[in-house]
Amino acid sequence: MIRDSHNRQQLAERLKVNPITLTRWAAGTSKPRPEKLRVLLSMLSTQDREQVVASLSQDYPSHTLQEDTSIYVYEIHPEFYHRVLSTYATLPSSLREWSLNILIIQQILAHLDPREHGMAVFLAYCTPPSPEHPVRSLRKVLGRSTSPWNYTDEHSTQFFGAESLVGQAVLQGHPLVVQSRQEAAWLLSDDVPSLAESICAFPLLRANQAAGSLCVMSTQTRFFSSSCLDLLQKYVNLLVTVSDHESFFQLEKIVLGVIPPLEIQLPMLQLVQARVMQRLLQATSQYHFLTKQQAEHMIWQEVEEEFLNLNDVERVSQPREKIEGEKLR
């Protein structure tokens, strides 16, 4: 790991030691102090961490190699704040928000699920409305996960409305937590991921405006302790800080509709990029200048409208008894 001079320098900077010190530790001529050792272990992948712990088990008591639960376990490490500020200061505005969102989401995943028991984290932003409508849905724009989920596909997306936990978090203006699948029965939607045992959603709020929600799902029941939720709120505050002003909408202008479940969305979502290209070709044939971003914006609004209308049609076709039952849930 430290044979590469660049890696050695980066590791030394994060540990706040001289690179020569790392070489001495590796050679066995000196030993790291327990607090430095715990910080070092926290930086390693699960596989590397297990190998290092095994090799050091004869020289250190087992409790020394355990994570220090009193320092940084439920706090954001100061080094990460430095990384966020440095990234914010150096990246161009066109890349800043997206890159920082990825950085923060990856850190949440590494912080809360270092042993990769199973966690998914995603951001759902308010879908920018047309002038005649309020905000009527959220759309997943970015996600990361550990096994058994796969949230690395940048083109993977999903719409959410008032039926969802992320939608309700925005509408109610505070975090919502479901600690078990039994507790999820109050949701208007049955579209709860089959592998998720506990879920929480935090609205991205700035004064009287909202940009969307952060959602975290765990394969473990009752994963979200009060300390864990406090930690997530700190990460949400970071996300709000780095978000563009244009991402936020007045709370009174957010009136979410009801969106159909993912299995109904998928066939239409898979055609989005083809529709974008068709719209661009159509604009070109009419000698009308249209950027890809503008075309995507138009198509997403159209898809949102189709989902909202589709759900309305389904509700109208349901027996009256079923609709009344839904209202009572």
Short mmCIF file of N, CA and C in Angstrom, two decimals, residues 35 44 64 74 100 105 133 136 138 151 159 162 175-176 181 191 197 214 219 227 240 246 258 276 298 321 326 328:
data_model
loop_
_atom_site.label_atom_id
_atom_site.label_comp_id
_atom_site.label_asym_id
_atom_site.label_seq_id
_atom_site.Cartn_x
_atom_site.Cartn_y
_atom_site.Cartn_z
N GLU A 35 -4.23 5.40 18.89
CA GLU A 35 -5.18 6.30 18.23
C GLU A 35 -4.87 6.45 16.74
N LEU A 44 -8.98 1.92 5.64
CA LEU A 44 -8.77 0.76 4.78
C LEU A 44 -10.08 0.13 4.35
N THR A 64 -7.53 -2.74 21.46
CA THR A 64 -6.83 -1.62 20.83
C THR A 64 -7.18 -1.53 19.36
N TYR A 74 -19.77 8.77 15.40
CA TYR A 74 -21.00 9.49 15.08
C TYR A 74 -20.73 10.97 14.84
N LEU A 100 -19.65 16.90 -5.66
CA LEU A 100 -19.74 16.94 -4.20
C LEU A 100 -20.83 16.01 -3.68
N ILE A 105 -22.16 11.22 -0.62
CA ILE A 105 -22.90 9.95 -0.56
C ILE A 105 -21.95 8.78 -0.35
N HIS A 133 -47.50 24.54 -13.28
CA HIS A 133 -47.69 23.52 -12.26
C HIS A 133 -46.76 23.76 -11.06
N ARG A 136 -44.46 18.42 -8.55
CA ARG A 136 -45.41 17.31 -8.37
C ARG A 136 -44.74 15.96 -8.12
N LEU A 138 -40.63 13.82 -7.13
CA LEU A 138 -39.18 13.79 -6.94
C LEU A 138 -38.63 12.74 -7.89
N TYR A 151 -26.45 0.40 -6.98
CA TYR A 151 -26.88 1.77 -7.27
C TYR A 151 -25.75 2.58 -7.92
N PHE A 159 -39.08 7.80 -10.20
CA PHE A 159 -39.90 8.92 -9.73
C PHE A 159 -40.58 8.54 -8.41
N ALA A 162 -46.19 11.52 -3.36
CA ALA A 162 -46.67 11.59 -1.99
C ALA A 162 -46.82 10.21 -1.36
N PRO A 175 -37.30 14.64 9.03
CA PRO A 175 -36.91 13.26 8.71
C PRO A 175 -37.98 12.26 9.11
N LEU A 176 -38.06 11.18 8.34
CA LEU A 176 -38.97 10.08 8.64
C LEU A 176 -38.17 8.79 8.69
N ARG A 181 -39.90 -3.62 8.48
CA ARG A 181 -40.87 -3.74 7.40
C ARG A 181 -42.30 -3.66 7.94
N ASP A 191 -44.49 -0.20 -2.52
CA ASP A 191 -43.26 -0.29 -3.30
C ASP A 191 -42.03 -0.08 -2.41
N GLU A 197 -34.72 -3.51 5.33
CA GLU A 197 -35.36 -3.79 6.62
C GLU A 197 -35.64 -2.49 7.38
N LEU A 214 -32.80 12.93 0.94
CA LEU A 214 -31.77 11.89 1.01
C LEU A 214 -32.41 10.66 1.62
N THR A 219 -30.08 -3.26 5.31
CA THR A 219 -30.59 -4.63 5.40
C THR A 219 -30.79 -5.06 6.85
N SER A 227 -28.28 8.43 17.53
CA SER A 227 -26.94 8.96 17.20
C SER A 227 -26.68 8.87 15.70
N VAL A 240 -27.02 20.20 1.64
CA VAL A 240 -27.75 21.46 1.44
C VAL A 240 -26.79 22.60 1.16
N GLU A 246 -30.73 26.93 -7.59
CA GLU A 246 -31.80 26.58 -8.52
C GLU A 246 -32.47 25.25 -8.18
N VAL A 258 -49.39 11.35 -6.81
CA VAL A 258 -49.14 9.94 -6.51
C VAL A 258 -48.55 9.29 -7.76
N VAL A 276 -35.09 11.48 -25.85
CA VAL A 276 -34.25 12.68 -25.85
C VAL A 276 -33.58 12.85 -27.21
N MET A 298 -37.25 18.66 -20.90
CA MET A 298 -38.58 18.55 -21.50
C MET A 298 -39.12 17.12 -21.39
N GLU A 321 -64.80 0.55 -3.36
CA GLU A 321 -64.44 0.05 -2.04
C GLU A 321 -62.93 0.11 -1.83
N GLU A 326 -58.09 2.82 0.69
CA GLU A 326 -56.80 3.51 0.63
C GLU A 326 -56.85 4.82 1.41
N LEU A 328 -58.41 5.41 4.04
CA LEU A 328 -58.42 5.16 5.48
C LEU A 328 -57.07 4.70 6.00
#
